Amino acid sequence: EAQVTQNPRYLITVTGKKLTVTCSQNMNHEYMSWYRQDPGLGLRQIYYSMNVEVTDKGDVPEGYKVSRKEKRNFPLILESPSPNQTSLYFCASGISPAGTKNIQYFGAGTRLSVL
Amino acid sequence: KQEVTQIPAALSVPEGENLVLNCSFTDSAIYNLQWFRQDPGKGLTSLLLIQSSQREQTSGRLNASLDKSSGRSTLYIAASQPGDSATYLCAVEENTGFQKLVFGTGTRLLVSP
């Protein structure tokens, strides 16, 4: 079954404590990305990766890091979380290069609260 | 900068009604437009993808249309059911080659028995 798996699903942490949200896909997709979803703002892209070792910033990259050492994994790292990073996070994957038929698959989401 | 707007923000209908959700976007330079369904705790599920050269796509009781020149899309749901209750998101993929999806803020649909 085609899947994008995120862990953890729920996380409560404190300001400044480094954390990593993992994302893994089993579809051999080259493209992966991270979005955050906030009320009234919709989903906004944080970072994306076109392939292994190729990453770039999205619209809201401040305070986040990513790495793409393997094709299937794309972890999101918050080195020093702050309360304004409290949000619902989604990982997505798709075929690269982009095309008119490119359906993207999303994980179930990670709800993060930073106190 | 691409902006995607969805109207209405929320909709409540009795079971069996046909309904239309609206999506508009400001820049017609897109690869495709996708409609997603979001259920609490279950992430996003792609419902329909309309390529930029297409006018509509159908899947079961769902029909999505695209008018790229006017920057509009509609999602038509026939004979609505309580199981259709969810938030519906519209997203356009910009034709920049970077596969970024630009999302609307969604329409929250409640279908009551």
Coordinates of C-alpha atoms in Angstrom, one line a residue:
Chain A
E1 CA 0.0 0.0 0.0
A2 CA 1.3 3.4 -1.0
Q3 CA 2.1 5.4 2.2
V4 CA 3.6 8.5 3.6
T5 CA 4.3 7.9 7.3
Q6 CA 5.0 10.6 9.8
N7 CA 6.1 10.2 13.4
P8 CA 5.2 11.2 15.9
R9 CA 1.6 12.0 15.3
Y10 CA 1.3 14.3 18.4
L11 CA 4.1 16.1 20.2
I12 CA 4.1 18.5 23.1
T13 CA 7.5 20.1 23.8
V14 CA 9.0 23.2 25.4
T15 CA 10.8 26.1 23.9
G16 CA 14.3 25.4 22.8
K17 CA 14.3 21.7 23.0
K18 CA 15.5 20.2 19.7
L19 CA 13.1 17.8 18.0
T20 CA 12.8 15.9 14.8
V21 CA 9.7 14.8 12.9
T22 CA 10.3 11.9 10.7
C23 CA 8.7 11.2 7.3
S24 CA 9.1 8.1 5.2
Q25 CA 7.5 7.1 1.8
N26 CA 7.4 3.7 0.2
M27 CA 6.6 4.8 -3.4
N28 CA 10.2 5.5 -4.6
H29 CA 9.2 9.1 -5.1
E30 CA 12.0 11.6 -5.9
Y31 CA 10.1 14.6 -4.6
M32 CA 9.2 15.2 -1.0
S33 CA 8.1 18.3 0.9
W34 CA 6.9 19.6 4.2
Y35 CA 3.9 21.9 4.9
R36 CA 2.5 23.5 7.9
Q37 CA -1.2 24.2 8.4
D38 CA -2.5 27.1 10.5
P39 CA -6.1 28.3 11.0
G40 CA -7.0 30.9 8.4
L41 CA -3.7 30.5 6.5
G42 CA -4.1 27.1 4.9
L43 CA -1.1 24.9 4.1
R44 CA 2.2 26.6 3.5
Q45 CA 5.3 24.9 2.2
I46 CA 8.4 24.9 4.5
Y47 CA 11.0 22.9 2.5
Y48 CA 11.1 20.6 -0.4
S49 CA 13.5 18.1 -1.9
M50 CA 13.7 17.2 -5.6
N51 CA 15.9 14.2 -4.9
V52 CA 18.6 12.8 -2.5
E53 CA 20.9 15.6 -1.3
V54 CA 18.8 18.2 -3.1
T55 CA 16.8 20.4 -0.8
D56 CA 15.5 24.0 -1.0
K57 CA 13.4 26.5 0.9
G58 CA 9.7 26.9 0.5
D59 CA 7.7 29.9 1.7
V60 CA 8.2 29.6 5.4
P61 CA 11.6 28.0 6.1
E62 CA 12.7 30.1 9.1
G63 CA 13.4 28.0 12.2
Y64 CA 13.4 24.6 10.3
K65 CA 16.0 22.3 8.8
V66 CA 15.7 19.3 6.6
S67 CA 18.0 16.6 5.2
R68 CA 17.6 14.1 2.4
K69 CA 20.2 11.4 2.8
E70 CA 18.0 8.6 1.5
K71 CA 15.3 8.6 -1.1
R72 CA 12.6 7.4 1.2
N73 CA 13.2 9.6 4.2
F74 CA 12.8 13.4 4.7
P75 CA 13.0 14.4 8.4
L76 CA 12.0 17.9 9.6
I77 CA 14.3 19.3 12.3
L78 CA 13.4 22.1 14.7
E79 CA 16.7 23.1 16.3
S80 CA 15.2 25.5 18.9
P81 CA 11.4 25.3 18.7
S82 CA 9.4 28.4 19.6
P83 CA 5.7 28.8 20.4
N84 CA 5.0 30.2 16.9
Q85 CA 5.9 26.8 15.5
T86 CA 2.9 25.3 17.1
S87 CA 1.1 23.9 14.1
L88 CA -0.1 20.9 12.2
Y89 CA 2.6 19.6 9.9
F90 CA 2.3 17.5 6.8
C91 CA 4.8 15.6 4.7
A92 CA 4.1 15.0 1.1
S93 CA 5.7 13.0 -1.8
G94 CA 5.3 12.9 -5.5
I95 CA 7.0 11.9 -8.8
S96 CA 9.7 14.2 -10.1
P97 CA 10.0 16.0 -12.5
A98 CA 6.8 17.9 -12.1
G99 CA 4.1 17.1 -14.6
T100 CA 0.5 17.8 -15.3
K101 CA -0.5 14.4 -13.9
N102 CA 1.5 14.5 -10.7
I103 CA -0.6 13.5 -7.8
Q104 CA 1.0 14.2 -4.4
Y105 CA 0.5 11.9 -1.4
F106 CA 0.3 13.3 2.1
G107 CA 1.0 11.8 5.5
A108 CA -1.5 11.8 8.3
G109 CA 0.0 14.9 10.0
T110 CA 1.9 15.7 13.1
R111 CA 0.3 18.0 15.6
L112 CA 3.0 20.0 17.4
S113 CA 2.6 22.2 20.5
V114 CA 5.5 24.2 21.7
L115 CA 5.0 25.6 25.2
Chain B
K1 CA 2.1 35.6 -6.1
Q2 CA -0.5 32.9 -6.5
E3 CA -3.5 33.1 -4.2
V4 CA -6.2 30.5 -3.8
T5 CA -9.6 31.3 -2.4
Q6 CA -12.4 28.9 -1.4
I7 CA -16.0 29.8 -0.9
P8 CA -17.9 29.1 1.2
A9 CA -15.7 28.6 4.3
A10 CA -18.3 26.3 5.8
L11 CA -21.4 24.6 4.5
S12 CA -24.1 22.6 6.2
V13 CA -26.6 20.6 4.2
P14 CA -29.1 17.7 4.7
E15 CA -28.3 14.3 3.3
G16 CA -29.2 13.8 -0.3
E17 CA -28.6 17.4 -1.5
N18 CA -26.3 18.1 -4.5
L19 CA -23.8 20.8 -3.7
V20 CA -21.0 22.9 -5.2
L21 CA -17.8 24.0 -3.7
N22 CA -15.9 26.9 -5.3
C23 CA -12.2 27.6 -5.7
S24 CA -10.6 30.6 -7.4
F25 CA -6.9 31.3 -8.2
T26 CA -5.1 34.4 -9.3
D27 CA -2.4 33.1 -11.7
S28 CA -3.4 30.8 -14.6
A29 CA 0.2 29.5 -15.0
I30 CA -0.5 26.1 -13.4
Y31 CA 0.3 22.5 -14.2
N32 CA -2.8 21.1 -12.5
L33 CA -5.5 21.7 -9.9
Q34 CA -6.2 19.1 -7.2
W35 CA -9.1 18.7 -4.8
F36 CA -8.3 17.1 -1.5
R37 CA -10.3 15.9 1.4
Q38 CA -9.1 16.4 4.9
D39 CA -10.5 14.3 7.8
P40 CA -9.4 15.0 11.4
G41 CA -6.4 12.9 12.2
K42 CA -6.2 11.3 8.8
G43 CA -4.3 13.7 6.7
L44 CA -5.1 14.7 3.1
T45 CA -6.5 12.5 0.5
S46 CA -6.4 13.4 -3.2
L47 CA -9.9 13.2 -4.7
L48 CA -9.4 14.6 -8.2
L49 CA -6.6 16.0 -10.3
I50 CA -7.4 18.2 -13.3
Q51 CA -4.6 18.8 -15.7
S52 CA -4.2 22.3 -17.0
S53 CA -5.4 21.2 -20.5
Q54 CA -8.5 19.5 -19.1
R55 CA -11.9 21.0 -18.4
E56 CA -13.3 18.4 -15.9
Q57 CA -12.7 15.1 -14.1
T58 CA -15.2 12.8 -12.5
S59 CA -14.9 10.1 -9.9
G60 CA -18.1 8.5 -8.6
R61 CA -20.4 11.2 -7.2
L62 CA -17.7 13.8 -7.6
N63 CA -17.2 16.1 -10.6
A64 CA -14.5 18.8 -10.7
S65 CA -14.3 21.4 -13.4
L66 CA -11.5 23.8 -14.3
D67 CA -11.7 27.1 -16.2
K68 CA -8.1 28.1 -16.3
S69 CA -8.6 31.4 -18.1
S70 CA -11.0 32.7 -15.5
G71 CA -9.1 31.1 -12.6
R72 CA -12.0 29.0 -11.3
S73 CA -12.7 25.5 -10.3
T74 CA -15.8 23.9 -8.9
L75 CA -16.3 20.6 -7.0
Y76 CA -19.7 19.2 -7.5
I77 CA -20.9 16.5 -5.0
A78 CA -24.0 14.6 -6.0
A79 CA -26.5 13.1 -3.5
S80 CA -24.4 14.0 -0.5
Q81 CA -24.0 11.6 2.4
P82 CA -23.0 12.0 6.1
G83 CA -19.7 10.3 5.2
D84 CA -18.9 13.2 2.9
S85 CA -18.5 15.4 6.0
A86 CA -14.9 16.7 5.9
T87 CA -12.9 19.7 4.9
Y88 CA -12.3 20.0 1.2
L89 CA -9.1 21.7 0.0
C90 CA -8.3 23.1 -3.4
A91 CA -4.7 23.3 -4.5
V92 CA -2.9 24.5 -7.6
E93 CA 0.5 23.2 -8.7
E94 CA 2.4 26.1 -10.1
N95 CA 4.3 25.4 -13.4
T96 CA 7.6 26.4 -12.0
G97 CA 9.0 22.9 -12.0
F98 CA 9.3 22.8 -8.2
Q99 CA 5.9 21.0 -7.6
K100 CA 4.8 23.5 -5.0
L101 CA 1.1 23.3 -4.2
V102 CA -0.6 26.5 -3.2
F103 CA -3.7 25.7 -1.1
G104 CA -6.9 27.4 -0.3
T105 CA -8.1 27.5 3.3
G106 CA -10.8 25.0 2.6
T107 CA -14.5 24.5 2.9
R108 CA -15.7 22.6 5.9
L109 CA -18.7 20.5 4.9
L110 CA -21.2 19.0 7.3
V111 CA -23.9 16.6 5.9
S112 CA -26.6 15.8 8.4
P113 CA -28.7 12.7 8.3

